[in-house]
PDB file of C-alpha atoms in Angstrom:
ATOM      1  CA  UNK U  58      13.448  -9.793  -0.781  1.00 86.00           C
ATOM      2  CA  UNK U  59      14.767  -6.730  -2.588  1.00 92.00           C
ATOM      3  CA  UNK U  60      13.015  -4.255  -4.871  1.00 94.00           C
ATOM      4  CA  UNK U  61      14.727  -2.904  -7.994  1.00 95.00           C
ATOM      5  CA  UNK U  62      14.560   0.358  -9.961  1.00 96.00           C
ATOM      6  CA  UNK U  63      11.397   2.368  -9.177  1.00 96.00           C
ATOM      7  CA  UNK U  64       9.489  -0.474  -7.496  1.00 97.00           C
ATOM      8  CA  UNK U  65       8.393  -0.558  -3.852  1.00 97.00           C
ATOM      9  CA  UNK U  66       7.387  -3.659  -1.890  1.00 97.00           C
ATOM     10  CA  UNK U  67       4.647  -2.984   0.657  1.00 97.00           C
ATOM     11  CA  UNK U  68       2.458  -4.735   3.209  1.00 96.00           C
ATOM     12  CA  UNK U  69      -1.097  -3.408   3.390  1.00 93.00           C
ATOM     13  CA  UNK U  70      -2.308  -1.999   6.706  1.00 91.00           C
ATOM     14  CA  UNK U  71      -5.840  -3.043   7.621  1.00 83.00           C
ATOM     15  CA  UNK U  72      -7.922   0.095   8.092  1.00 73.00           C
ATOM     16  CA  UNK U  73     -10.515   0.336  10.844  1.00 70.00           C
ATOM     17  CA  UNK U  74     -14.013   0.695   9.410  1.00 68.00           C
ATOM     18  CA  UNK U  75     -15.321   4.252   9.079  1.00 69.00           C
ATOM     19  CA  UNK U  76     -18.266   5.406  11.166  1.00 73.00           C
ATOM     20  CA  UNK U  77     -20.968   7.609   9.636  1.00 75.00           C
ATOM     21  CA  UNK U  78     -23.805   8.771  11.851  1.00 80.00           C
ATOM     22  CA  UNK U  79     -23.005   6.053  14.392  1.00 78.00           C
ATOM     23  CA  UNK U  80     -23.150   3.304  11.729  1.00 75.00           C
ATOM     24  CA  UNK U  81     -20.120   1.312  10.681  1.00 71.00           C
ATOM     25  CA  UNK U  82     -19.453   1.218   6.936  1.00 65.00           C
ATOM     26  CA  UNK U  83     -18.377  -2.104   5.454  1.00 64.00           C
ATOM     27  CA  UNK U  84     -15.604  -2.335   2.875  1.00 58.00           C
ATOM     28  CA  UNK U  85     -18.214  -2.632   0.120  1.00 57.00           C
ATOM     29  CA  UNK U  86     -19.819   0.632   1.257  1.00 49.00           C
ATOM     30  CA  UNK U  87     -16.429   2.324   1.535  1.00 55.00           C
ATOM     31  CA  UNK U  88     -15.770   2.357  -2.235  1.00 63.00           C
ATOM     32  CA  UNK U  89     -15.244   6.123  -2.321  1.00 64.00           C
ATOM     33  CA  UNK U  90     -11.843   5.697  -0.628  1.00 73.00           C
ATOM     34  CA  UNK U  91      -9.295   5.735  -3.442  1.00 84.00           C
ATOM     35  CA  UNK U  92      -6.048   5.455  -1.463  1.00 89.00           C
ATOM     36  CA  UNK U  93      -4.936   2.685   0.877  1.00 91.00           C
ATOM     37  CA  UNK U  94      -2.340   2.654   3.656  1.00 93.00           C
ATOM     38  CA  UNK U  95       0.719   0.394   3.683  1.00 96.00           C
ATOM     39  CA  UNK U  96       4.058  -0.198   5.372  1.00 97.00           C
ATOM     40  CA  UNK U  97       7.154  -0.073   3.149  1.00 97.00           C
ATOM     41  CA  UNK U  98       9.106  -3.361   3.243  1.00 96.00           C
ATOM     42  CA  UNK U  99      11.723  -2.668   0.524  1.00 97.00           C
ATOM     43  CA  UNK U 100      12.527   0.116  -1.952  1.00 97.00           C
ATOM     44  CA  UNK U 101      14.308   0.005  -5.285  1.00 96.00           C
ATOM     45  CA  UNK U 102      17.710   1.591  -5.836  1.00 96.00           C
ATOM     46  CA  UNK U 103      16.239   4.524  -7.818  1.00 97.00           C
ATOM     47  CA  UNK U 104      13.569   5.465  -5.242  1.00 95.00           C
ATOM     48  CA  UNK U 105      14.220   8.679  -3.310  1.00 94.00           C
ATOM     49  CA  UNK U 106      12.233  10.110  -0.399  1.00 94.00           C
ATOM     50  CA  UNK U 107      10.805   6.784   0.780  1.00 96.00           C
ATOM     51  CA  UNK U 108      12.551   4.479   3.241  1.00 96.00           C
ATOM     52  CA  UNK U 109      11.916   1.032   4.666  1.00 97.00           C
ATOM     53  CA  UNK U 110       9.470   1.305   7.559  1.00 97.00           C
ATOM     54  CA  UNK U 111       7.656   4.404   6.247  1.00 97.00           C
ATOM     55  CA  UNK U 112       3.875   4.411   6.111  1.00 97.00           C
ATOM     56  CA  UNK U 113       2.523   5.439   2.720  1.00 97.00           C
ATOM     57  CA  UNK U 114      -0.814   6.002   1.002  1.00 95.00           C
ATOM     58  CA  UNK U 115      -1.072   4.615  -2.537  1.00 95.00           C
ATOM     59  CA  UNK U 116      -3.660   4.140  -5.295  1.00 92.00           C
ATOM     60  CA  UNK U 117      -5.753   1.053  -4.476  1.00 88.00           C
ATOM     61  CA  UNK U 118      -5.664  -0.102  -8.122  1.00 90.00           C
ATOM     62  CA  UNK U 119      -1.864  -0.090  -8.251  1.00 92.00           C
ATOM     63  CA  UNK U 120       0.536  -3.002  -8.458  1.00 92.00           C
ATOM     64  CA  UNK U 121       0.115  -6.703  -7.912  1.00 93.00           C
ATOM     65  CA  UNK U 122       0.354  -9.209  -5.061  1.00 93.00           C
ATOM     66  CA  UNK U 123       3.222 -11.570  -4.384  1.00 93.00           C
ATOM     67  CA  UNK U 124       3.617 -14.363  -1.835  1.00 93.00           C
ATOM     68  CA  UNK U 125       6.941 -14.596  -0.016  1.00 90.00           C
ATOM     69  CA  UNK U 126       7.725 -16.750   3.039  1.00 90.00           C
ATOM     70  CA  UNK U 127       4.036 -17.372   3.796  1.00 88.00           C
ATOM     71  CA  UNK U 128       3.250 -13.637   3.679  1.00 90.00           C
ATOM     72  CA  UNK U 129       1.319 -11.568   1.134  1.00 94.00           C
ATOM     73  CA  UNK U 130       3.032  -8.434  -0.136  1.00 96.00           C
ATOM     74  CA  UNK U 131       2.303  -6.004  -2.969  1.00 96.00           C
ATOM     75  CA  UNK U 132       4.664  -4.489  -5.535  1.00 97.00           C
ATOM     76  CA  UNK U 133       3.864  -0.952  -6.709  1.00 97.00           C
ATOM     77  CA  UNK U 134       5.609   1.760  -8.725  1.00 96.00           C
ATOM     78  CA  UNK U 135       6.941   4.936  -7.149  1.00 96.00           C
ATOM     79  CA  UNK U 136       4.393   6.938  -9.163  1.00 95.00           C
ATOM     80  CA  UNK U 137       1.503   5.231  -7.345  1.00 95.00           C
ATOM     81  CA  UNK U 138       2.525   6.706  -3.970  1.00 96.00           C
ATOM     82  CA  UNK U 139       0.647   9.880  -3.017  1.00 95.00           C
ATOM     83  CA  UNK U 140       1.586  10.451   0.657  1.00 94.00           C
ATOM     84  CA  UNK U 141       4.552   9.461   2.831  1.00 96.00           C
ATOM     85  CA  UNK U 142       3.974   9.756   6.578  1.00 90.00           C
TER      86      UNK U 142
END
C-alpha cells in the first residue's frame, strides 16, 4: 500500500485510559481529548518531515478508514498532523 501526494496512511495506537483522582475515565468520558496517536505506515511523495515508523498525533476528526489485508488503517492529510515524535 502506498500513499500519494500529501496523504499519510496510519494505524491508530490504542491509548491507555486516563486516571483522574484514582478513577479510570472511559472513552466516552474522555471527549475533551482532541488529538489521537498513530503509527505512520506510508507517506505520500510530497510529504516532508514525516517518515514511515514515526509516531504522530493528529486531529481525531480527520481522514477516513480503509481495510487492507485484514487490517484497518486510516488515511489523513498532512495538514491534520500536529505533532511528530
